[in-house]
Structure formats: C-alpha cells, structure tokens
Tab-separated table of C-alpha atoms in Angstrom:
chain	number	residue	atom	x	y	z
A	1	MET	CA	-27.179	8.984	88.552
A	2	ALA	CA	-24.978	9.102	91.595
A	3	LYS	CA	-21.619	7.449	91.261
A	4	SER	CA	-22.275	5.326	94.325
A	5	ALA	CA	-25.209	3.643	92.542
A	6	ILE	CA	-22.880	2.149	89.956
A	7	VAL	CA	-19.459	1.723	91.546
A	8	HIS	CA	-18.911	0.437	95.047
A	9	ASP	CA	-15.611	0.163	96.859
A	10	TYR	CA	-14.346	-3.426	96.995
A	11	HIS	CA	-13.526	-4.747	100.425
A	12	HIS	CA	-11.546	-8.022	100.373
A	13	PRO	CA	-12.914	-10.489	102.909
A	14	GLN	CA	-10.758	-10.947	105.947
A	15	PRO	CA	-8.990	-14.309	106.355
A	16	GLY	CA	-11.453	-16.885	107.575
A	17	SER	CA	-14.566	-14.888	106.666
A	18	THR	CA	-15.508	-17.057	103.657
A	19	PRO	CA	-15.557	-20.876	103.337
A	20	THR	CA	-13.255	-20.811	100.292
A	21	PHE	CA	-10.665	-18.674	101.979
A	22	THR	CA	-10.880	-20.763	105.111
A	23	LEU	CA	-10.093	-23.929	103.151
A	24	ASP	CA	-7.251	-22.192	101.348
A	25	GLU	CA	-5.837	-21.075	104.683
A	26	LYS	CA	-5.988	-24.623	105.999
A	27	VAL	CA	-4.208	-26.013	102.953
A	28	GLN	CA	-1.520	-23.344	103.238
A	29	HIS	CA	-1.117	-24.272	106.894
A	30	ALA	CA	-0.780	-27.956	105.916
A	31	ILE	CA	1.897	-27.020	103.362
A	32	LEU	CA	3.924	-25.300	106.086
A	33	GLN	CA	3.255	-27.945	108.716
A	34	ASN	CA	4.331	-30.813	106.447
A	35	GLY	CA	7.273	-28.990	104.911
A	36	ILE	CA	5.830	-29.261	101.405
A	37	GLU	CA	8.116	-27.610	98.872
A	38	ARG	CA	9.177	-28.239	95.318
A	39	PRO	CA	11.938	-30.857	95.131
A	40	LYS	CA	15.413	-29.454	94.690
A	41	GLY	CA	17.195	-30.579	91.546
A	42	TYR	CA	14.332	-32.467	89.911
A	43	THR	CA	10.710	-32.015	88.859
A	44	VAL	CA	7.698	-34.182	89.644
A	45	SER	CA	4.626	-33.986	87.409
A	46	TYR	CA	1.111	-35.185	88.264
A	47	HIS	CA	-1.208	-36.281	85.470
A	48	GLY	CA	-4.888	-37.131	85.237
A	49	ASN	CA	-8.358	-36.076	84.242
A	50	PRO	CA	-11.294	-35.877	86.683
A	51	ALA	CA	-13.618	-37.370	84.074
A	52	VAL	CA	-11.966	-40.744	84.785
A	53	GLU	CA	-13.095	-40.581	88.411
A	54	ARG	CA	-16.763	-40.272	87.444
A	55	GLN	CA	-16.946	-43.591	85.585
A	56	HIS	CA	-18.769	-46.529	87.143
A	57	PHE	CA	-18.232	-50.225	86.393
A	58	GLY	CA	-21.370	-51.260	88.222
A	59	GLU	CA	-22.592	-51.473	91.797
A	60	ARG	CA	-21.195	-54.936	92.505
A	61	HIS	CA	-17.962	-54.567	90.555
A	62	PRO	CA	-14.765	-54.340	92.652
A	63	MET	CA	-13.161	-51.653	90.472
A	64	LYS	CA	-14.122	-48.222	91.811
A	65	PRO	CA	-12.632	-45.287	89.849
A	66	TRP	CA	-13.723	-42.911	92.621
A	67	ARG	CA	-10.701	-44.188	94.572
A	68	LEU	CA	-8.887	-41.587	92.447
A	69	THR	CA	-11.124	-38.872	93.883
A	70	LEU	CA	-10.150	-39.906	97.413
A	71	THR	CA	-6.472	-40.002	96.419
A	72	ASN	CA	-6.542	-36.518	94.928
A	73	LYS	CA	-8.419	-35.098	97.913
A	74	ILE	CA	-5.698	-36.323	100.286
A	75	VAL	CA	-2.940	-35.022	98.003
A	76	LEU	CA	-4.624	-31.609	97.908
A	77	ALA	CA	-5.385	-31.572	101.639
A	78	TYR	CA	-1.697	-32.018	102.492
A	79	GLY	CA	-0.815	-29.366	99.914
A	80	MET	CA	1.348	-31.718	97.864
A	81	HIS	CA	0.052	-30.193	94.645
A	82	ASP	CA	2.139	-27.128	95.479
A	83	ALA	CA	5.322	-29.148	94.906
A	84	MET	CA	4.425	-30.604	91.504
A	85	ASP	CA	3.621	-29.609	87.946
A	86	LEU	CA	-0.050	-30.479	87.445
A	87	TYR	CA	-1.384	-31.539	84.034
A	88	LEU	CA	-4.958	-32.037	82.888
A	89	SER	CA	-4.506	-34.867	80.398
A	90	ARG	CA	-6.354	-35.286	77.122
A	91	ALA	CA	-7.726	-38.553	75.825
A	92	ALA	CA	-5.422	-40.749	73.771
A	93	THR	CA	-6.300	-40.666	70.092
A	94	HIS	CA	-7.357	-43.646	68.004
A	95	GLN	CA	-3.947	-43.561	66.326
A	96	GLU	CA	-2.129	-43.553	69.662
A	97	LEU	CA	-4.177	-46.473	70.972
A	98	THR	CA	-3.490	-48.560	67.863
A	99	GLU	CA	0.246	-48.234	68.368
A	100	PHE	CA	-0.298	-51.430	70.360
A	101	HIS	CA	-3.954	-52.496	70.202
A	102	THR	CA	-5.626	-53.789	67.045
A	103	GLU	CA	-7.902	-51.554	64.959
A	104	ASP	CA	-10.915	-53.830	65.313
A	105	TYR	CA	-10.604	-53.970	69.097
A	106	ILE	CA	-10.352	-50.180	69.456
A	107	ASP	CA	-13.239	-49.716	67.013
A	108	PHE	CA	-15.296	-52.132	69.121
A	109	LEU	CA	-14.601	-50.204	72.334
A	110	GLN	CA	-15.373	-46.915	70.621
A	111	ARG	CA	-18.730	-47.908	69.157
A	112	THR	CA	-20.101	-50.223	71.863
A	113	THR	CA	-22.482	-49.037	74.579
A	114	PRO	CA	-24.725	-50.895	77.034
A	115	ASP	CA	-27.668	-50.115	74.721
A	116	ASN	CA	-26.229	-51.674	71.583
A	117	PHE	CA	-24.083	-54.433	73.086
A	118	SER	CA	-24.977	-58.074	72.693
A	119	VAL	CA	-22.480	-60.890	73.051
A	120	THR	CA	-21.972	-62.478	69.660
A	121	PRO	CA	-19.323	-65.054	68.785
A	122	ASP	CA	-17.479	-62.264	66.994
A	123	ASP	CA	-17.583	-59.814	69.921
A	124	ASN	CA	-16.804	-62.518	72.471
A	125	ARG	CA	-13.248	-62.668	71.195
A	126	PHE	CA	-12.646	-59.331	72.933
A	127	ASN	CA	-13.222	-61.012	76.340
A	128	ILE	CA	-16.081	-58.767	77.432
A	129	GLY	CA	-17.972	-60.143	80.428
A	130	ASP	CA	-18.502	-59.855	84.173
A	131	ASP	CA	-14.942	-58.812	84.953
A	132	CYS	CA	-14.694	-56.453	81.953
A	133	PRO	CA	-18.237	-55.146	81.428
A	134	ILE	CA	-19.514	-52.621	78.920
A	135	PHE	CA	-20.618	-49.479	80.767
A	136	ASP	CA	-21.574	-45.928	79.821
A	137	GLY	CA	-18.433	-43.902	79.158
A	138	LEU	CA	-16.154	-46.927	78.747
A	139	TYR	CA	-14.204	-45.572	75.773
A	140	THR	CA	-13.890	-42.156	77.435
A	141	TYR	CA	-12.570	-43.824	80.589
A	142	ALA	CA	-10.024	-46.009	78.808
A	143	SER	CA	-8.767	-43.358	76.392
A	144	LEU	CA	-8.398	-40.802	79.213
A	145	TYR	CA	-6.331	-42.978	81.541
A	146	ALA	CA	-4.204	-44.029	78.582
A	147	GLY	CA	-3.795	-40.390	77.534
A	148	ALA	CA	-2.579	-39.481	81.009
A	149	SER	CA	0.108	-42.176	80.900
A	150	LEU	CA	1.228	-41.074	77.446
A	151	ASP	CA	1.365	-37.464	78.607
A	152	ALA	CA	3.435	-38.492	81.625
A	153	ALA	CA	5.838	-40.494	79.446
A	154	ARG	CA	6.307	-37.526	77.134
A	155	LYS	CA	7.210	-35.290	80.058
A	156	LEU	CA	9.978	-37.755	80.879
A	157	THR	CA	11.304	-37.960	77.330
A	158	ASN	CA	11.201	-34.162	77.002
A	159	HIS	CA	13.171	-33.800	80.266
A	160	GLN	CA	10.339	-31.755	81.764
A	161	SER	CA	10.046	-34.222	84.653
A	162	LEU	CA	12.252	-36.761	86.358
A	163	ILE	CA	9.252	-38.439	87.998
A	164	ALA	CA	5.833	-38.441	86.327
A	165	ILE	CA	2.765	-39.791	88.173
A	166	ASN	CA	-0.528	-41.098	86.786
A	167	TRP	CA	-2.545	-42.921	89.433
A	168	SER	CA	-5.353	-43.620	86.963
A	169	GLY	CA	-2.991	-45.744	84.863
A	170	GLY	CA	-1.227	-49.048	85.451
A	171	LEU	CA	-3.866	-51.294	83.844
A	172	HIS	CA	-1.480	-54.148	83.178
A	173	HIS	CA	-3.724	-57.039	82.099
A	174	ALA	CA	-5.126	-55.691	78.803
A	175	LYS	CA	-3.912	-57.534	75.724
A	176	LYS	CA	-3.383	-56.475	72.145
A	177	SER	CA	-6.926	-57.378	71.111
A	178	GLU	CA	-8.827	-58.130	74.299
A	179	ALA	CA	-9.802	-56.801	77.685
A	180	SER	CA	-8.703	-58.682	80.784
A	181	GLY	CA	-8.821	-58.354	84.566
A	182	PHE	CA	-10.725	-55.024	84.674
A	183	CYS	CA	-8.297	-53.573	82.091
A	184	TYR	CA	-9.336	-52.429	78.611
A	185	ILE	CA	-6.388	-50.407	77.287
A	186	ASN	CA	-2.849	-51.283	78.305
A	187	ASP	CA	-1.591	-47.787	79.038
A	188	ILE	CA	1.667	-49.239	80.360
A	189	VAL	CA	2.590	-50.774	77.025
A	190	LEU	CA	1.661	-47.558	75.206
A	191	SER	CA	3.762	-45.425	77.553
A	192	ILE	CA	6.750	-47.775	77.326
A	193	LEU	CA	6.546	-47.583	73.529
A	194	GLN	CA	6.656	-43.813	73.913
A	195	LEU	CA	9.716	-44.051	76.168
A	196	LEU	CA	11.443	-46.369	73.693
A	197	ARG	CA	11.462	-43.580	71.130
A	198	HIS	CA	14.144	-41.906	73.247
A	199	HIS	CA	15.395	-44.523	75.708
A	200	PRO	CA	17.341	-47.601	74.614
A	201	ARG	CA	16.314	-49.710	77.643
A	202	VAL	CA	13.280	-49.555	79.917
A	203	LEU	CA	12.868	-51.566	83.121
A	204	TYR	CA	9.259	-52.299	84.051
A	205	ILE	CA	8.615	-53.190	87.710
A	206	ASP	CA	5.206	-54.391	88.903
A	207	ILE	CA	4.220	-54.669	92.599
A	208	ASP	CA	0.531	-55.368	92.089
A	209	VAL	CA	-0.645	-58.589	93.775
A	210	HIS	CA	-1.517	-59.912	90.294
A	211	HIS	CA	1.029	-60.812	87.637
A	212	GLY	CA	1.726	-58.114	85.045
A	213	ASP	CA	0.920	-60.520	82.244
A	214	GLY	CA	-0.203	-58.049	79.588
A	215	VAL	CA	3.010	-56.037	79.729
A	216	GLU	CA	5.198	-59.128	79.838
A	217	GLN	CA	3.432	-60.606	76.818
A	218	ALA	CA	3.698	-57.371	74.808
A	219	PHE	CA	7.493	-57.207	75.181
A	220	TRP	CA	8.156	-60.948	75.258
A	221	SER	CA	10.493	-60.907	72.248
A	222	THR	CA	12.593	-57.808	72.780
A	223	ASP	CA	15.638	-57.014	74.906
A	224	ARG	CA	14.799	-53.312	74.996
A	225	VAL	CA	12.337	-53.876	77.836
A	226	MET	CA	12.925	-55.985	80.914
A	227	THR	CA	9.776	-56.852	82.868
A	228	LEU	CA	9.996	-57.682	86.568
A	229	SER	CA	6.798	-58.689	88.386
A	230	PHE	CA	6.300	-59.420	92.111
A	231	HIS	CA	2.957	-61.206	92.545
A	232	LYS	CA	0.904	-63.980	94.103
A	233	TYR	CA	1.172	-67.048	91.909
A	234	CYS	CA	-1.118	-70.046	91.762
A	235	LYS	CA	-1.786	-71.395	88.307
A	236	GLU	CA	-5.081	-73.023	89.236
A	237	THR	CA	-6.805	-70.543	91.549
A	238	PHE	CA	-5.367	-67.020	91.323
A	239	PHE	CA	-5.792	-64.671	88.377
A	240	PRO	CA	-4.187	-64.621	85.860
A	241	GLY	CA	-2.429	-67.905	86.679
A	242	THR	CA	0.834	-66.862	85.013
A	243	GLY	CA	4.276	-65.748	86.143
A	244	PRO	CA	6.184	-68.693	87.649
A	245	LEU	CA	9.862	-68.289	88.472
A	246	ASP	CA	10.994	-70.304	85.479
A	247	SER	CA	9.062	-68.140	82.993
A	248	THR	CA	11.878	-65.824	81.929
A	249	GLY	CA	11.096	-65.081	78.301
A	250	PRO	CA	11.219	-67.043	75.056
A	251	PRO	CA	12.857	-70.470	75.522
A	252	ASN	CA	14.974	-70.026	72.394
A	253	PRO	CA	18.200	-68.369	73.629
A	254	SER	CA	18.687	-66.684	70.261
A	255	ASN	CA	15.459	-64.704	70.735
A	256	PRO	CA	16.373	-61.189	71.968
A	257	GLY	CA	13.742	-61.392	74.701
A	258	ALA	CA	15.206	-64.493	76.343
A	259	HIS	CA	15.838	-63.927	80.074
A	260	HIS	CA	14.228	-60.458	79.945
A	261	ALA	CA	10.959	-61.433	81.626
A	262	LEU	CA	11.588	-61.898	85.347
A	263	ASN	CA	8.935	-63.196	87.721
A	264	VAL	CA	8.864	-63.326	91.519
A	265	PRO	CA	5.985	-65.703	92.431
A	266	LEU	CA	4.890	-65.290	96.046
A	267	HIS	CA	2.578	-67.191	98.384
A	268	ASP	CA	-0.159	-65.802	100.601
A	269	GLY	CA	0.575	-63.543	103.544
A	270	ILE	CA	3.996	-62.046	102.828
A	271	GLU	CA	4.862	-59.341	105.374
A	272	ASP	CA	6.624	-55.993	105.369
A	273	ASP	CA	10.233	-56.879	106.212
A	274	GLN	CA	10.267	-59.886	103.913
A	275	TYR	CA	8.834	-57.965	100.981
A	276	THR	CA	11.052	-54.908	101.210
A	277	ARG	CA	14.182	-57.025	101.636
A	278	LEU	CA	13.211	-59.254	98.717
A	279	PHE	CA	12.480	-56.221	96.553
A	280	ALA	CA	15.873	-54.663	97.225
A	281	ASP	CA	17.724	-57.965	96.780
A	282	ILE	CA	16.181	-58.434	93.340
A	283	VAL	CA	15.684	-54.936	91.919
A	284	GLY	CA	19.213	-53.819	92.832
A	285	PRO	CA	20.948	-56.533	90.785
A	286	ALA	CA	18.396	-56.168	87.963
A	287	VAL	CA	19.197	-52.469	87.594
A	288	ALA	CA	22.944	-53.085	87.855
A	289	THR	CA	22.847	-55.817	85.209
A	290	TYR	CA	20.354	-54.403	82.733
A	291	ASN	CA	21.406	-50.753	83.125
A	292	PRO	CA	18.044	-49.212	82.149
A	293	THR	CA	17.793	-45.594	81.089
A	294	ALA	CA	14.199	-45.266	82.333
A	295	ILE	CA	11.973	-47.135	84.799
A	296	VAL	CA	8.218	-47.702	84.828
A	297	LEU	CA	6.861	-48.652	88.265
A	298	GLN	CA	3.344	-50.063	88.574
A	299	CYS	CA	2.170	-49.507	92.167
A	300	GLY	CA	-0.902	-51.733	92.370
A	301	ALA	CA	-2.473	-51.255	95.810
A	302	ASP	CA	-4.102	-54.688	95.986
A	303	SER	CA	-0.860	-55.989	97.489
A	304	LEU	CA	-1.784	-54.160	100.715
A	305	GLY	CA	-3.129	-56.082	103.669
A	306	GLY	CA	-6.902	-56.013	103.894
A	307	ASP	CA	-7.502	-55.528	100.180
A	308	ARG	CA	-10.781	-56.955	98.929
A	309	LEU	CA	-9.085	-59.110	96.293
A	310	GLY	CA	-5.563	-59.331	97.704
A	311	CYS	CA	-3.817	-61.917	99.861
A	312	PHE	CA	-0.680	-60.190	101.189
A	313	ASN	CA	-0.137	-58.573	104.598
A	314	LEU	CA	1.724	-55.439	103.519
A	315	GLY	CA	1.457	-52.065	105.210
A	316	ILE	CA	1.461	-48.752	103.405
A	317	LYS	CA	5.001	-47.812	104.448
A	318	ALA	CA	6.434	-51.116	103.205
A	319	HIS	CA	4.758	-50.708	99.825
A	320	GLY	CA	6.060	-47.162	99.667
A	321	ALA	CA	9.560	-48.342	100.558
A	322	CYS	CA	9.678	-50.059	97.171
A	323	LEU	CA	9.010	-46.777	95.405
A	324	ALA	CA	11.588	-45.040	97.590
A	325	PHE	CA	14.158	-47.701	96.645
A	326	VAL	CA	13.501	-47.188	92.923
A	327	LYS	CA	13.693	-43.418	93.318
A	328	LYS	CA	17.278	-43.706	94.602
A	329	PHE	CA	18.475	-44.727	91.135
A	330	ASN	CA	17.729	-41.165	89.986
A	331	LEU	CA	16.453	-42.344	86.609
A	332	PRO	CA	13.468	-40.968	84.683
A	333	THR	CA	10.602	-42.819	86.355
A	334	LEU	CA	6.972	-43.230	85.375
A	335	VAL	CA	4.854	-44.016	88.442
A	336	LEU	CA	1.475	-45.639	87.774
A	337	GLY	CA	-1.447	-47.004	89.741
A	338	GLY	CA	-3.041	-50.376	89.082
A	339	GLY	CA	-5.146	-52.718	91.186
A	340	GLY	CA	-6.574	-51.867	94.565
A	341	TYR	CA	-10.105	-52.658	95.708
A	342	THR	CA	-10.429	-51.152	99.174
A	343	PRO	CA	-10.689	-47.505	98.055
A	344	ARG	CA	-9.788	-45.772	101.326
A	345	ASN	CA	-6.514	-47.729	101.558
A	346	VAL	CA	-5.744	-47.236	97.875
A	347	ALA	CA	-6.083	-43.487	98.416
A	348	ARG	CA	-3.889	-43.536	101.512
A	349	LEU	CA	-1.185	-45.477	99.703
A	350	TRP	CA	-1.046	-43.406	96.549
A	351	ALA	CA	-1.131	-40.149	98.483
A	352	TYR	CA	1.761	-41.381	100.631
A	353	GLU	CA	3.715	-42.480	97.577
A	354	THR	CA	3.108	-39.066	96.031
A	355	SER	CA	4.762	-37.583	99.134
A	356	LEU	CA	7.738	-39.882	98.627
A	357	CYS	CA	8.068	-38.722	95.024
A	358	ILE	CA	8.311	-35.085	96.100
A	359	GLY	CA	10.508	-35.881	99.116
A	360	ALA	CA	8.040	-34.703	101.775
A	361	GLU	CA	7.612	-36.250	105.225
A	362	VAL	CA	3.897	-35.843	105.831
A	363	HIS	CA	2.188	-36.213	109.206
A	364	ASP	CA	0.465	-39.471	110.048
A	365	LYS	CA	-2.877	-37.867	110.803
A	366	LEU	CA	-4.985	-36.984	107.785
A	367	PRO	CA	-5.639	-33.215	107.710
A	368	ALA	CA	-8.932	-32.363	109.398
A	369	HIS	CA	-10.089	-30.465	106.284
A	370	THR	CA	-9.675	-33.539	104.013
A	371	PRO	CA	-12.916	-33.985	102.051
A	372	PHE	CA	-14.752	-37.282	102.611
A	373	LEU	CA	-12.853	-37.779	105.841
A	374	GLU	CA	-15.667	-40.008	107.112
A	375	TYR	CA	-14.581	-42.696	104.632
A	376	PHE	CA	-11.318	-43.181	106.506
A	377	GLU	CA	-12.910	-44.600	109.664
A	378	ASP	CA	-12.360	-43.454	113.222
A	379	ASN	CA	-8.548	-43.385	113.325
A	380	ARG	CA	-8.303	-41.152	110.238
A	381	THR	CA	-4.623	-41.877	109.835
A	382	LEU	CA	-2.534	-42.185	106.704
A	383	PHE	CA	-0.974	-45.377	108.065
A	384	PRO	CA	-3.559	-47.806	109.461
A	385	PRO	CA	-2.025	-51.068	110.750
A	386	LEU	CA	-2.872	-53.083	107.651
A	387	GLY	CA	0.076	-55.411	107.868
A	388	GLN	CA	0.495	-55.668	111.636
A	389	PHE	CA	-2.892	-56.380	113.171
A	390	ASN	CA	-5.148	-57.149	110.229
A	391	LYS	CA	-3.536	-60.365	108.993
A	392	ARG	CA	-6.238	-62.111	107.028
A	393	PHE	CA	-3.784	-64.589	105.519
A	394	GLU	CA	-1.241	-66.877	107.079
A	395	ASN	CA	2.273	-66.125	105.879
A	396	ARG	CA	3.302	-69.051	103.681
A	397	ASN	CA	6.563	-67.510	102.476
A	398	THR	CA	9.415	-69.188	104.337
A	399	PRO	CA	12.893	-67.628	104.440
A	400	LYS	CA	14.173	-70.598	102.454
A	401	TYR	CA	11.586	-70.078	99.730
A	402	LEU	CA	12.282	-66.363	99.457
A	403	GLN	CA	16.008	-67.015	99.217
A	404	SER	CA	15.343	-69.457	96.408
A	405	LEU	CA	13.544	-66.666	94.536
A	406	VAL	CA	16.527	-64.347	94.918
A	407	MET	CA	18.898	-67.034	93.684
A	408	GLY	CA	16.605	-67.900	90.787
A	409	ILE	CA	16.373	-64.289	89.599
A	410	ARG	CA	20.109	-63.761	89.930
A	411	GLU	CA	20.710	-66.926	87.923
A	412	SER	CA	18.489	-65.553	85.158
A	413	LEU	CA	20.350	-62.256	85.228
A	414	ARG	CA	23.604	-64.092	84.518
A	415	TYR	CA	22.304	-64.709	81.007
A	416	VAL	CA	21.612	-61.032	80.358
A	417	GLU	CA	24.656	-59.960	78.402
A	418	GLY	CA	24.926	-56.387	79.579
A	419	SER	CA	23.092	-53.576	77.878
A	420	PRO	CA	21.527	-54.534	74.537
A	421	SER	CA	22.841	-52.986	71.361
A	422	VAL	CA	20.060	-50.772	70.059
A	423	GLN	CA	19.305	-49.275	66.691
A	424	MET	CA	17.201	-46.330	67.782
A	425	GLN	CA	15.139	-46.245	64.591
A	426	HIS	CA	13.558	-49.548	65.684
A	427	ILE	CA	10.375	-48.682	67.591
A	428	PRO	CA	8.416	-51.841	68.362
A	429	PRO	CA	4.669	-51.172	68.359
A	430	ASP	CA	4.471	-54.613	66.839
A	431	LEU	CA	7.246	-57.013	67.677
A	432	GLY	CA	6.622	-59.138	64.620
A	433	PRO	CA	5.521	-62.666	63.809
A	434	VAL	CA	7.247	-64.179	66.843
A	435	ARG	CA	5.021	-62.261	69.211
A	436	GLU	CA	1.914	-63.173	67.192
A	437	GLU	CA	2.807	-66.846	67.639
A	438	VAL	CA	3.312	-66.293	71.360
A	439	ASP	CA	-0.039	-64.516	71.625
A	440	GLU	CA	-1.815	-67.421	69.994
A	441	GLU	CA	-0.055	-70.029	72.113
A	442	ILE	CA	-0.901	-68.191	75.328
A	443	ARG	CA	-4.499	-67.766	74.207
A	444	ARG	CA	-4.896	-71.512	73.580
A	445	GLU	CA	-3.406	-72.392	76.964
A	446	ARG	CA	-5.657	-69.952	78.801
A	447	GLU	CA	-8.805	-71.132	77.047
A	448	GLU	CA	-8.158	-74.640	78.353
A	449	GLU	CA	-8.040	-73.405	81.965
A	450	GLU	CA	-10.446	-70.467	81.860
A	451	GLY	CA	-13.757	-72.268	82.192
A	452	ALA	CA	-12.891	-74.213	85.321
A	453	ARG	CA	-11.197	-71.266	87.014
A	454	ARG	CA	-14.145	-68.936	86.361
A	455	GLN	CA	-16.474	-71.423	87.978
A	456	ARG	CA	-14.255	-71.635	91.060
A	457	GLU	CA	-14.163	-67.850	91.409
A	458	MET	CA	-17.854	-67.127	90.974
A	459	GLY	CA	-18.630	-67.763	94.672
A	460	ARG	CA	-18.928	-64.880	97.077
A	461	GLY	CA	-15.738	-64.165	98.979
A	462	VAL	CA	-13.497	-66.350	96.820
A	463	ARG	CA	-10.137	-64.728	96.157
A	464	GLY	CA	-9.096	-63.790	92.664
A	465	GLU	CA	-9.583	-60.915	90.296
A	466	LEU	CA	-12.553	-62.520	88.543
A	467	TYR	CA	-14.624	-61.794	91.635
C-alpha cells in the first residue's frame, strides 16, 4: 500500500480559518486590548463547577443558577481567566457539611427528591417550601457550591492565593438545621470555619441587600469572627426582618461574642456616593479595631438598582468600589457571590469585580464575541446606568440618618477590646450550649412573625425574598 494512503502531511489551519481558532484569536485580542495580565505580587484563584450552573429551582423561582454561566462567559470573553489560577471544585463531603449543619438535615437533603418528597410535620422543620423548594439535583447543587467555597478557603490558608473567588457561593441565610431564603447549605460558615483553623480572627462583610442572618447567628457567641452586614432593614416587611443597628451580639457583656455582630440597617433607595462613603467610614474603623487576619466578602448583587427583589439604587461601579476598598487591606480575602435576581446585571457585576480582583481596567463595551450577548440588551455595556436613570425607589436615607449609623457602629467598636486572645486548638464547628439557646430563641421569635409576613409577600410584585 502506498505510503500516501496511510499518512498525510498535516497542515495547520491558518489563523481565522476555523471557528475555534477565530474565537481564540478574539479572546487573545481582548487580553491585549484590556491589559489582562497576572497580578504582580499576589495570586487570584477562581473556583467553581459548571454542574452548579445547570440546576433549576423552577420556572417561576427568582433564583437562576444560569447567572453563573453568563458571569463566566463575560470573564472568559475579556480574557480574565488568563490572569488567574482556575480550579474545578469537587463537591463537599458529608463530613465537611456536618462541620456546621446537623446530620439529620444533611441526610434529608441527600435523600430527598421531588419524587419522594412530601411535607410531613417532621420534614417541615427543615423549612422546605416555595422559597426553598426540592428540585432534581438539589444535593449536588448545594454540595458543589459549598465545595467551591471550601476549596477557595483552603487556597488562602495554604498561601496559594491572596484572593480566592467563588461566585456560586455566598448563600448566607441557611441555618444549622434548616434552609432559608433560597439557601440550603451555608458555605460561608463552612469556609470561615476552615479559615479559623489557621487564622485567629476573620472579618465577614456582607453587601447583599438582605441581612446576613445565617452567618451572624452561627458566630453569635465567639470573638474570633466579626460579622458586618449592610442591608435593607424592615422587621415587618423585608426578609429576613433581622439586623437592626442595636443588634450587636449577645447582650451579656461577658459573652465573647458581645459587640462582634455589627449591622448597618438601610432604607430604600440608597445611592452610589452615599453607599461607598458609608462603607469606607464603617469598614475602615472595623478593620483597624478588630485587626482581622483574613476577610470574607459576600458580594450579593441584589443590592444593585433594578434588581428583581432589591430596593437600592446602586450602580455596578459603586458596588465594585466596596470590593476595591477591601482589597486595599492586602489581607487574604475570600470573595463570594450571594443574592442577585436580574441575571444579566448579576453577571456584569461579578465579571467587573473579577477584573478588580486581578487589577485590570476592562473596557466598558462587552466584547463582541461574548456568548449570549443578546441577553445584555441593546447597549451591551458592562456598566448600564442602574443607579442613575433607573431609580425605582425613592431614596429614604438622609445624611443625618447615615451619620447616625456611622456613629452607632463606632460606638459599638469602642467595646471591642483589641484583638481577641486565641487558643488556636479551639475550632468552633459548634459554639456550644449558648449558641443552641440563641438558635431556639431566634426560631421562636421568627415563628411568631413568619405567617403574617409570608401572606404579605405572596402577592405579585411585592418586595422581599419570599417572592
């Protein structure tokens, strides 16, 4: 047989002659055009698993995991992946999940499917319902986003990264033994517990429009974690109805957690300049007083203007300015997602904040080769005027009120007696009987208010996370 019948010379396609090479060329051009390069002097890691993106809460449910697909497509289109270490995360194990959550709750999530689920008095204690439904792949979804946050935290403790990103994480409402507010596993608590194995003090900052109640409750009785949440607060009408200014931790001053839960309760319609100034005026003194050795930043996108369930008037650059401010402290930082119910704006925000993490100044216009570009409307910009011209809510935050918040937080910080003395062998997956009592007290209070609030929020278009 002639040699030519078996072996043929290989001719590499010329640039632009195949669709794959064309896309690669465009991404490489975007990398050059946007000045994308690996950060100098520090490493950023990017964590996730595409299986999370494929999960579906239901057609009418506000939570859309495919917002992560849009986020990743923008990140890749700009070429930002070239500046980061990328990790395909594994699912968290049963043992890892029960570092915080109860065995019976995790077993319930693991075994329950839409086919075998029926609400019994026993199962109802896990708070499964319209806002936290059972859907196909639920346990896979929850264990994967939790695994990504744990993986990111480990990269920080191993000094492999200075900034670790998991946009699928940040599910801050989940409790020790119940789902809440679209959240099933509290990946934030699990990742903070991981950080506490190596870091004596962790500062948790939450800029979701909803109060970070699950994280605050988990670390209510320890001084090794300070929680700081900026959120809309209305006890009667806005989920979860917690987080007033005077809720600063256990009332007993001898409890280590006293004055270590800080809350910044905001009214409807806060705008860019107010928010960024308030953030700096509070976070700066908190860092100086508490002296954390690591920071966890929850970047919930429902605080953007125009969000389906939000009530603020923030633009993408103002939200990102908060991350940029935290980055200046040069501390190991875990960056997480959270709420956000207008997917195209969630994706814009998290892609922009990824650029801030790597120190890139990306162009306003989304790259023309961005997949699903039609979802970003006619302007196709990274920075639509969410806070300037799309003000759905009147700004009810007066300068006097905002100043009172700053003074209130600084007054609370006066009681924080410097950095806590830490015995590093103490790792608090369970903070003891005190926290169990707090859990039960909070549960009783919420049960009294839950029925009426759910009824108020069942109507179409009513604000609140129980949509």
